[in-house]
Short mmCIF file of C-alpha atoms in Angstrom, two decimals:
data_model
loop_
_atom_site.label_atom_id
_atom_site.label_comp_id
_atom_site.label_asym_id
_atom_site.label_seq_id
_atom_site.Cartn_x
_atom_site.Cartn_y
_atom_site.Cartn_z
CA MET A 1 0.06 -0.09 -0.11
CA ALA A 2 2.98 2.34 0.77
CA ALA A 3 4.85 1.37 -2.17
CA ALA A 4 1.66 2.36 -4.55
CA SER A 5 1.26 5.64 -2.48
CA VAL A 6 4.95 6.61 -3.41
CA THR A 7 4.58 5.60 -6.93
CA THR A 8 1.35 7.89 -7.13
CA THR A 9 3.21 10.64 -5.57
CA ALA A 10 6.24 10.29 -7.91
CA LYS A 11 3.82 10.39 -10.94
CA LEU A 12 2.03 13.48 -9.74
CA ALA A 13 5.39 15.19 -9.14
CA LYS A 14 6.38 14.02 -12.63
CA THR A 15 3.12 15.44 -14.09
CA ALA A 16 3.63 18.72 -12.03
CA ALA A 17 7.15 18.99 -13.25
CA ALA A 18 6.17 18.53 -16.96
CA LYS A 19 3.34 21.25 -16.85
CA LYS A 20 5.75 23.69 -15.17
CA THR A 21 8.44 22.98 -17.99
CA ALA A 22 5.69 23.28 -20.83
CA ALA A 23 4.51 26.72 -18.99
CA SER A 24 8.34 27.86 -18.75
CA LYS A 25 8.61 27.22 -22.41
CA ALA A 26 5.36 29.05 -23.39
CA ASP A 27 6.33 31.90 -21.25
CA SER A 28 9.63 32.07 -22.91
CA LYS A 29 8.36 32.20 -26.32
CA PRO A 30 9.76 35.27 -27.70
CA VAL A 31 7.51 38.42 -28.23
CA VAL A 32 7.91 40.10 -31.50
CA LEU A 33 8.78 43.74 -30.81
CA GLY A 34 6.31 46.17 -32.49
CA LYS A 35 8.02 48.90 -34.55
CA HIS A 36 7.81 52.39 -33.11
CA ALA A 37 6.16 55.10 -35.13
CA SER A 38 9.32 57.07 -33.85
CA LYS A 39 12.30 55.18 -32.77
CA GLU A 40 14.06 58.60 -32.12
CA ALA A 41 11.07 60.01 -29.71
CA ALA A 42 10.85 56.70 -27.91
CA THR A 43 14.63 56.28 -27.26
CA THR A 44 15.87 59.83 -26.58
CA TRP A 45 12.87 60.76 -23.99
CA THR A 46 13.91 62.27 -21.07
CA PRO A 47 11.70 63.75 -17.86
CA PRO A 48 11.73 67.61 -18.33
CA PRO A 49 14.24 69.51 -15.96
CA PHE A 50 11.66 72.38 -15.19
CA THR A 51 8.62 73.09 -13.46
CA LEU A 52 5.35 74.67 -14.74
CA LYS A 53 6.04 77.62 -12.76
CA ASP A 54 9.52 78.07 -14.59
CA VAL A 55 7.46 77.90 -18.06
CA ARG A 56 4.85 80.45 -16.78
CA ASP A 57 7.54 82.67 -15.84
CA ALA A 58 8.95 82.59 -19.24
CA ILE A 59 5.96 84.11 -20.56
CA PRO A 60 4.98 87.73 -20.36
CA ALA A 61 2.44 88.50 -17.65
CA HIS A 62 0.08 90.35 -20.19
CA CYS A 63 -0.76 87.04 -21.73
CA PHE A 64 -2.55 86.01 -18.99
CA LYS A 65 -5.06 88.82 -19.13
CA ARG A 66 -8.55 88.38 -20.40
CA ASP A 67 -10.14 91.37 -22.25
CA THR A 68 -14.07 90.53 -22.48
CA LEU A 69 -14.67 93.44 -24.70
CA ARG A 70 -11.56 92.13 -27.17
CA SER A 71 -13.13 88.33 -26.93
CA PHE A 72 -16.64 89.64 -27.66
CA GLY A 73 -15.06 91.40 -30.81
CA TYR A 74 -14.26 88.00 -31.96
CA VAL A 75 -17.79 86.59 -31.61
CA PHE A 76 -19.08 89.52 -33.44
CA HIS A 77 -16.42 89.22 -36.23
CA ASP A 78 -17.17 85.43 -36.73
CA LEU A 79 -21.04 85.73 -36.56
CA ALA A 80 -20.91 88.40 -38.86
CA LEU A 81 -18.92 86.34 -41.44
CA ALA A 82 -21.07 83.55 -41.08
CA ALA A 83 -24.09 85.62 -41.79
CA GLY A 84 -22.64 87.55 -44.80
CA LEU A 85 -21.65 83.97 -46.26
CA ALA A 86 -25.04 82.64 -45.88
CA TYR A 87 -26.63 85.99 -47.42
CA ALA A 88 -24.04 85.59 -50.33
CA ALA A 89 -25.26 81.97 -50.57
CA SER A 90 -28.76 82.91 -51.26
CA TYR A 91 -27.66 84.23 -54.56
CA ILE A 92 -26.34 80.91 -55.76
CA GLN A 93 -29.74 79.56 -57.01
CA TYR A 94 -29.31 82.25 -59.86
CA LEU A 95 -26.08 80.96 -61.20
CA SER A 96 -25.91 78.20 -63.99
CA ILE A 97 -25.91 74.73 -62.91
CA TRP A 98 -22.15 74.32 -63.38
CA GLN A 99 -21.57 77.66 -61.66
CA GLN A 100 -23.61 76.29 -58.59
CA ALA A 101 -21.36 73.01 -58.53
CA ILE A 102 -18.43 75.42 -57.67
CA ALA A 103 -20.33 78.08 -55.58
CA TRP A 104 -21.94 75.31 -53.25
CA PRO A 105 -18.74 73.61 -52.27
CA THR A 106 -17.08 76.78 -51.87
CA TYR A 107 -19.80 78.05 -49.67
CA TRP A 108 -19.64 74.92 -47.68
CA PHE A 109 -15.78 75.00 -47.21
CA ALA A 110 -15.78 78.75 -46.11
CA GLN A 111 -18.80 78.35 -43.77
CA GLY A 112 -17.46 75.22 -42.30
CA ASN A 113 -14.08 76.88 -41.25
CA ILE A 114 -16.18 79.87 -39.85
CA GLY A 115 -18.05 77.62 -38.02
CA VAL A 116 -14.77 75.99 -36.44
CA GLY A 117 -14.09 79.48 -35.34
CA ILE A 118 -17.25 79.72 -33.62
CA TRP A 119 -16.81 76.37 -31.80
CA ILE A 120 -13.35 77.37 -30.60
CA LEU A 121 -14.68 80.77 -29.03
CA ALA A 122 -17.44 78.65 -27.35
CA HIS A 123 -14.40 76.42 -26.17
CA GLU A 124 -12.47 79.31 -24.84
CA CYS A 125 -15.68 80.03 -22.90
CA GLY A 126 -15.48 76.60 -21.47
CA HIS A 127 -12.02 77.07 -20.32
CA GLN A 128 -13.07 80.46 -18.56
CA ALA A 129 -10.69 82.06 -20.92
CA PHE A 130 -13.11 84.44 -22.92
CA SER A 131 -13.69 86.76 -19.77
CA PRO A 132 -12.90 87.20 -16.21
CA SER A 133 -16.71 86.78 -15.52
CA SER A 134 -17.92 82.78 -15.15
CA PHE A 135 -21.37 83.90 -16.02
CA ILE A 136 -20.25 85.88 -19.24
CA ASN A 137 -18.09 82.65 -19.90
CA ASN A 138 -21.01 80.24 -19.57
CA THR A 139 -23.61 82.21 -21.03
CA VAL A 140 -21.94 83.14 -24.33
CA GLY A 141 -20.32 79.62 -24.50
CA TYR A 142 -23.68 78.02 -24.06
CA ILE A 143 -25.38 79.88 -26.79
CA LEU A 144 -22.28 79.50 -29.29
CA HIS A 145 -22.07 75.77 -28.80
CA THR A 146 -25.77 75.07 -29.00
CA ILE A 147 -25.45 76.85 -32.34
CA VAL A 148 -23.17 74.01 -33.53
CA LEU A 149 -24.97 71.49 -31.74
CA VAL A 150 -22.50 70.99 -28.84
CA PRO A 151 -23.74 70.11 -25.50
CA TYR A 152 -21.98 73.02 -23.76
CA TYR A 153 -21.73 71.62 -20.15
CA SER A 154 -21.45 68.33 -20.82
CA TRP A 155 -18.88 68.84 -22.97
CA LYS A 156 -17.11 71.05 -20.70
CA TYR A 157 -16.92 68.58 -17.89
CA SER A 158 -15.37 66.00 -20.07
CA HIS A 159 -13.04 68.34 -21.71
CA SER A 160 -11.69 69.52 -18.37
CA LYS A 161 -10.85 66.02 -17.27
CA HIS A 162 -9.15 65.75 -20.69
CA HIS A 163 -6.75 68.69 -19.68
CA LYS A 164 -6.32 67.62 -16.31
CA ALA A 165 -4.96 64.23 -17.34
CA THR A 166 -3.73 64.78 -20.89
CA GLY A 167 -1.58 61.70 -21.73
CA HIS A 168 -2.66 59.68 -18.72
CA MET A 169 -3.50 55.99 -20.06
CA THR A 170 -6.31 55.61 -17.70
CA LYS A 171 -7.69 59.02 -16.89
CA ASP A 172 -7.35 60.94 -20.38
CA GLN A 173 -10.59 61.39 -22.22
CA PRO A 174 -10.39 61.65 -26.30
CA PHE A 175 -8.01 59.71 -28.52
CA VAL A 176 -6.79 57.31 -25.70
CA PRO A 177 -4.24 54.86 -27.24
CA VAL A 178 -5.15 51.19 -27.99
CA LEU A 179 -2.95 48.70 -25.94
CA ARG A 180 -1.21 46.05 -27.82
CA SER A 181 -3.66 43.37 -25.92
CA ASN A 182 -6.34 45.10 -27.62
CA VAL A 183 -5.52 45.30 -31.09
CA LYS A 184 -8.29 43.83 -33.35
CA PRO A 185 -6.97 40.41 -34.75
CA HIS A 186 -7.62 41.25 -38.32
CA VAL A 187 -5.25 44.19 -37.91
CA LEU A 188 -2.24 42.08 -36.41
CA LYS A 189 0.31 40.71 -39.03
CA LYS A 190 0.20 36.79 -38.85
CA TYR A 191 3.49 35.48 -38.44
CA THR A 192 3.99 31.72 -38.38
CA GLU A 193 5.70 29.84 -35.74
CA GLU A 194 8.62 29.34 -38.25
CA GLU A 195 8.80 33.26 -39.08
CA ILE A 196 9.08 33.96 -35.26
CA ALA A 197 11.61 31.64 -34.54
CA GLN A 198 13.90 33.29 -37.45
CA LEU A 199 13.38 36.71 -36.42
CA ASP A 200 15.82 38.72 -34.58
CA HIS A 201 14.08 39.78 -31.58
CA SER A 202 16.59 42.60 -30.30
CA LEU A 203 15.03 44.36 -33.37
CA GLU A 204 11.43 45.91 -33.99
CA HIS A 205 9.31 44.60 -36.27
CA GLU A 206 6.08 45.73 -38.01
CA LEU A 207 3.22 43.89 -36.62
CA THR A 208 0.16 45.51 -38.32
CA GLU A 209 -0.52 45.05 -41.98
CA ILE A 210 -3.07 47.60 -43.52
CA ALA A 211 -3.99 48.33 -46.91
CA PRO A 212 -3.86 52.31 -47.97
CA ILE A 213 -7.53 52.36 -48.84
CA ALA A 214 -8.19 50.81 -45.42
CA ILE A 215 -6.63 53.76 -43.81
CA LEU A 216 -8.42 56.30 -45.89
CA TYR A 217 -11.52 54.67 -45.07
CA GLU A 218 -11.02 54.95 -41.54
CA ASN A 219 -10.02 58.39 -41.84
CA PHE A 220 -13.52 59.05 -43.76
CA MET A 221 -15.39 57.08 -41.32
CA MET A 222 -13.63 59.41 -38.38
CA LEU A 223 -13.91 62.58 -40.14
CA LEU A 224 -17.74 62.24 -40.96
CA PHE A 225 -19.11 60.30 -37.73
CA GLY A 226 -16.12 60.76 -35.00
CA TRP A 227 -17.55 63.89 -33.32
CA PRO A 228 -21.05 62.65 -32.94
CA TRP A 229 -20.12 59.53 -32.02
CA TYR A 230 -17.73 60.59 -29.16
CA LEU A 231 -20.66 62.79 -28.03
CA LEU A 232 -23.21 60.00 -28.19
CA VAL A 233 -21.27 56.63 -27.04
CA ASN A 234 -17.96 58.47 -25.76
CA ALA A 235 -16.13 56.76 -28.60
CA TRP A 236 -11.98 56.93 -28.63
CA SER A 237 -12.25 57.49 -24.90
CA GLN A 238 -12.04 55.36 -21.58
CA LYS A 239 -14.14 52.23 -21.51
CA HIS A 240 -16.97 52.11 -19.01
CA PRO A 241 -19.59 49.48 -18.71
CA GLY A 242 -23.01 50.32 -20.16
CA TRP A 243 -23.88 53.33 -22.27
CA VAL A 244 -21.89 56.19 -21.68
CA SER A 245 -22.74 59.22 -23.50
CA HIS A 246 -22.46 63.26 -23.36
CA PHE A 247 -26.35 63.06 -23.23
CA LYS A 248 -26.65 61.08 -20.21
CA PRO A 249 -26.62 62.81 -17.10
CA SER A 250 -25.63 59.54 -15.05
CA SER A 251 -22.80 58.75 -17.22
CA PRO A 252 -19.37 58.04 -15.22
CA ILE A 253 -17.58 60.70 -17.08
CA PHE A 254 -19.92 63.17 -14.86
CA ASP A 255 -19.72 63.91 -11.12
CA ALA A 256 -23.21 63.97 -9.68
CA ARG A 257 -23.10 67.77 -8.97
CA GLN A 258 -23.08 68.05 -12.89
CA TYR A 259 -26.22 66.38 -13.47
CA TRP A 260 -28.28 69.33 -14.27
CA GLY A 261 -25.66 71.16 -16.37
CA VAL A 262 -25.80 68.18 -18.45
CA VAL A 263 -29.73 68.37 -18.58
CA ALA A 264 -29.57 71.96 -19.68
CA SER A 265 -27.26 71.22 -22.40
CA ASN A 266 -29.69 68.68 -23.70
CA VAL A 267 -32.45 71.40 -23.45
CA GLY A 268 -30.36 73.46 -25.55
CA ILE A 269 -29.52 70.95 -28.42
CA LEU A 270 -33.44 69.56 -28.50
CA GLY A 271 -34.46 73.23 -28.69
CA PHE A 272 -31.96 74.37 -31.46
CA ILE A 273 -32.60 70.81 -33.49
CA GLY A 274 -36.49 71.87 -33.33
CA PHE A 275 -35.58 75.33 -34.41
CA LEU A 276 -33.93 73.71 -37.49
CA PHE A 277 -36.94 71.66 -38.35
CA TYR A 278 -39.11 74.76 -38.09
CA LEU A 279 -36.70 76.28 -40.44
CA GLY A 280 -37.28 73.25 -42.72
CA GLN A 281 -40.78 73.74 -42.73
CA VAL A 282 -40.54 77.31 -43.91
CA PHE A 283 -37.83 77.37 -46.24
CA GLY A 284 -37.59 73.68 -47.04
CA SER A 285 -35.57 70.85 -45.89
CA LEU A 286 -33.03 71.13 -48.91
CA THR A 287 -32.27 74.81 -47.72
CA VAL A 288 -31.53 73.84 -44.23
CA ILE A 289 -29.26 70.98 -45.29
CA SER A 290 -27.43 73.51 -47.99
CA TYR A 291 -27.19 76.33 -45.46
CA TYR A 292 -26.45 74.53 -42.20
CA VAL A 293 -26.50 70.96 -42.16
CA ILE A 294 -23.35 70.53 -44.69
CA PRO A 295 -21.32 73.16 -43.10
CA TYR A 296 -22.17 71.73 -39.68
CA LEU A 297 -20.64 68.30 -41.03
CA MET A 298 -17.45 70.24 -42.25
CA VAL A 299 -17.13 71.75 -38.77
CA ASN A 300 -17.16 68.42 -37.29
CA ALA A 301 -14.67 67.16 -39.58
CA TRP A 302 -12.18 69.72 -38.93
CA LEU A 303 -12.62 69.63 -35.31
CA VAL A 304 -11.77 65.77 -35.40
CA THR A 305 -8.75 66.48 -37.87
CA ILE A 306 -7.49 69.15 -35.48
CA THR A 307 -7.81 67.24 -32.31
CA PHE A 308 -6.81 64.12 -33.70
CA LEU A 309 -3.69 65.56 -35.16
CA GLN A 310 -2.77 67.36 -31.75
CA HIS A 311 -2.64 64.16 -29.60
CA THR A 312 -1.92 61.66 -32.21
CA SER A 313 1.49 61.48 -33.25
CA PRO A 314 4.74 59.60 -32.91
CA LYS A 315 6.17 62.22 -31.12
CA CYS A 316 3.69 62.29 -28.27
CA PRO A 317 4.23 60.13 -25.48
CA HIS A 318 1.71 58.67 -22.80
CA TYR A 319 2.09 57.75 -19.29
CA SER A 320 1.24 55.19 -16.72
CA ASP A 321 -0.23 56.44 -13.46
CA GLU A 322 3.48 56.12 -11.94
CA GLU A 323 5.14 58.34 -14.28
CA TRP A 324 2.36 60.87 -15.22
CA ASP A 325 2.37 64.42 -13.94
CA PHE A 326 0.47 67.18 -15.31
CA LEU A 327 3.27 68.97 -16.77
CA ARG A 328 4.43 65.81 -18.73
CA GLY A 329 0.93 65.62 -19.91
CA ALA A 330 0.64 69.02 -21.14
CA LEU A 331 3.77 68.76 -23.27
CA SER A 332 2.46 65.44 -24.81
CA THR A 333 0.61 67.37 -27.51
CA VAL A 334 2.02 68.77 -30.81
CA ASP A 335 1.23 72.17 -32.70
CA ARG A 336 0.68 71.75 -36.44
CA ASP A 337 0.34 74.77 -39.05
CA PHE A 338 -2.99 74.88 -40.87
CA GLY A 339 -2.11 77.93 -42.83
CA ILE A 340 -4.19 80.51 -43.57
CA LEU A 341 -7.09 78.48 -41.47
CA ASN A 342 -5.05 79.23 -38.26
CA HIS A 343 -6.51 82.66 -38.45
CA PHE A 344 -10.23 81.53 -39.10
CA HIS A 345 -9.67 78.68 -36.36
CA HIS A 346 -8.10 81.35 -33.77
CA HIS A 347 -4.57 79.46 -33.81
CA ILE A 348 -6.06 76.44 -32.15
CA SER A 349 -3.68 74.13 -33.88
CA ASP A 350 -0.29 76.11 -33.78
CA THR A 351 -0.56 77.37 -30.08
CA HIS A 352 -1.82 74.05 -28.87
CA VAL A 353 1.00 73.47 -26.61
CA VAL A 354 0.47 76.44 -24.54
CA HIS A 355 -3.14 76.10 -24.38
CA HIS A 356 -2.51 72.77 -22.65
CA LEU A 357 -0.03 74.50 -20.27
CA PHE A 358 -2.29 77.51 -19.55
CA SER A 359 -6.00 76.90 -20.77
CA THR A 360 -7.34 79.85 -19.18
CA MET A 361 -4.97 82.00 -21.55
CA PRO A 362 -7.36 83.80 -24.35
CA HIS A 363 -6.25 82.28 -27.90
CA TYR A 364 -5.32 86.15 -28.73
CA HIS A 365 -2.25 85.98 -26.54
CA ALA A 366 -1.36 82.35 -27.24
CA GLN A 367 0.73 83.21 -30.45
CA GLU A 368 2.96 85.41 -28.42
CA ALA A 369 3.11 82.92 -25.48
CA THR A 370 3.90 80.35 -27.84
CA GLU A 371 6.98 82.01 -29.21
CA ALA A 372 8.28 82.61 -25.48
CA VAL A 373 7.73 79.05 -24.59
CA LYS A 374 9.42 77.68 -27.70
CA LYS A 375 12.86 79.21 -26.65
CA PHE A 376 12.27 77.81 -23.22
CA LEU A 377 11.15 74.41 -23.87
CA GLY A 378 13.84 73.49 -26.26
CA LYS A 379 13.15 69.74 -27.28
CA TYR A 380 10.19 69.47 -25.25
CA TYR A 381 8.22 71.67 -27.44
CA LEU A 382 6.59 69.46 -29.89
CA TYR A 383 5.97 70.78 -33.41
CA ASP A 384 5.53 68.81 -36.76
CA ASP A 385 5.37 70.87 -40.17
CA THR A 386 4.14 67.70 -41.96
CA PRO A 387 1.26 68.56 -44.48
CA ILE A 388 -2.14 68.16 -42.73
CA TRP A 389 -3.57 65.78 -45.39
CA ARG A 390 -0.26 63.59 -45.24
CA ALA A 391 -0.20 64.10 -41.37
CA LEU A 392 -3.65 62.46 -41.14
CA TYR A 393 -2.71 59.41 -43.15
CA GLU A 394 0.58 58.81 -41.37
CA SER A 395 -0.76 59.24 -37.95
CA GLN A 396 -3.50 56.74 -38.87
CA ARG A 397 -1.34 54.41 -40.41
CA TYR A 398 1.69 54.25 -37.74
CA CYS A 399 0.01 55.24 -34.59
CA ARG A 400 -1.81 52.09 -34.00
CA PHE A 401 -1.16 50.90 -30.34
CA VAL A 402 0.77 51.21 -27.30
CA GLU A 403 2.35 48.62 -25.16
CA HIS A 404 0.20 47.35 -22.25
CA THR A 405 3.48 47.23 -20.11
CA GLY A 406 5.91 50.31 -19.38
CA ASN A 407 5.46 53.52 -17.94
CA VAL A 408 6.18 55.93 -20.88
CA LEU A 409 4.76 54.69 -23.76
CA PHE A 410 5.32 55.63 -27.57
CA TYR A 411 2.78 54.77 -30.37
CA LYS A 412 3.75 51.57 -32.43
CA TYR A 413 2.71 49.81 -35.48
#
């Protein structure tokens, strides 16, 4: 009986050892290193050797002053341009069909960019950068954002979280990088066991294989549906159980005290949609679509383009909770040049770094502040002069995921 017991114990021990060996072999299976979108950025990163106060001290003091009257000047400027364009568009119907084919897209492009300017002014109100008065900020912001179908308070609340945790892997809001472990299977390149064994695992290897037409399709869908999808279901943001939406007051992206602000935002949006339906009854649906809906879609497309490129770049690091701090997060955004559109967009793209550092600074001081910050920050100031449409393609192609381990993470593909 004792001999049998010893034999059984020996067999169990042998089985356990075999399982341990198998597990060890599985664990030792070489991991194929993904390719960094920018190897230089990933390998030369160092913590900034200065504080936020040091950066602030490098900026002229007057750049932080808010001028309510000057801010209203920009509002009247943009609304006058929008009204003038709409009035000019009323004469398009008298043109020949071929001339209309040119005139309408020209109007949509122009009005869409003016709409972006109006959006940015409302965004400035959300940051309390429009005026020293919170009442003026919230009143103007609510009206302007409602005009472009943005739930003012709802967006203001979630956007504040974005600014407080930019670049934080578990707390940032829009355009949160996909973890390597969550990359969609059909995107991953299929290496065979033999191919993996032959790879040099000290080198990086491309893991994603996507046709150019697929990248263009992704961009098209993102530009057309990205903004409303973000508002409706919190797309490209942190994952939460259940339906999370900027229109749902009980969503986890809001605090309990913000409930009625979300409700007020919804009331404004529903009211303005009702007004648009009324205009459709009076002037015809096609008129409302031509004058408002298509420019509105243009505003959304530009907004997604701007924000995507500000935070999705091979140069931008993202951080774990252990490594993140406000300064590092604020510096994890990139300035870009949109040419003449910078003027109509109130320089939101070419001064975005300083905006993240000091979000209550009004836009009309941001250019001067950016010049001062450039000199002080040196290599820590991120700027990319890649043409916008090329940058849109390359960021979508090469910024596919970040590793699910590590504290300072850069995009890979």
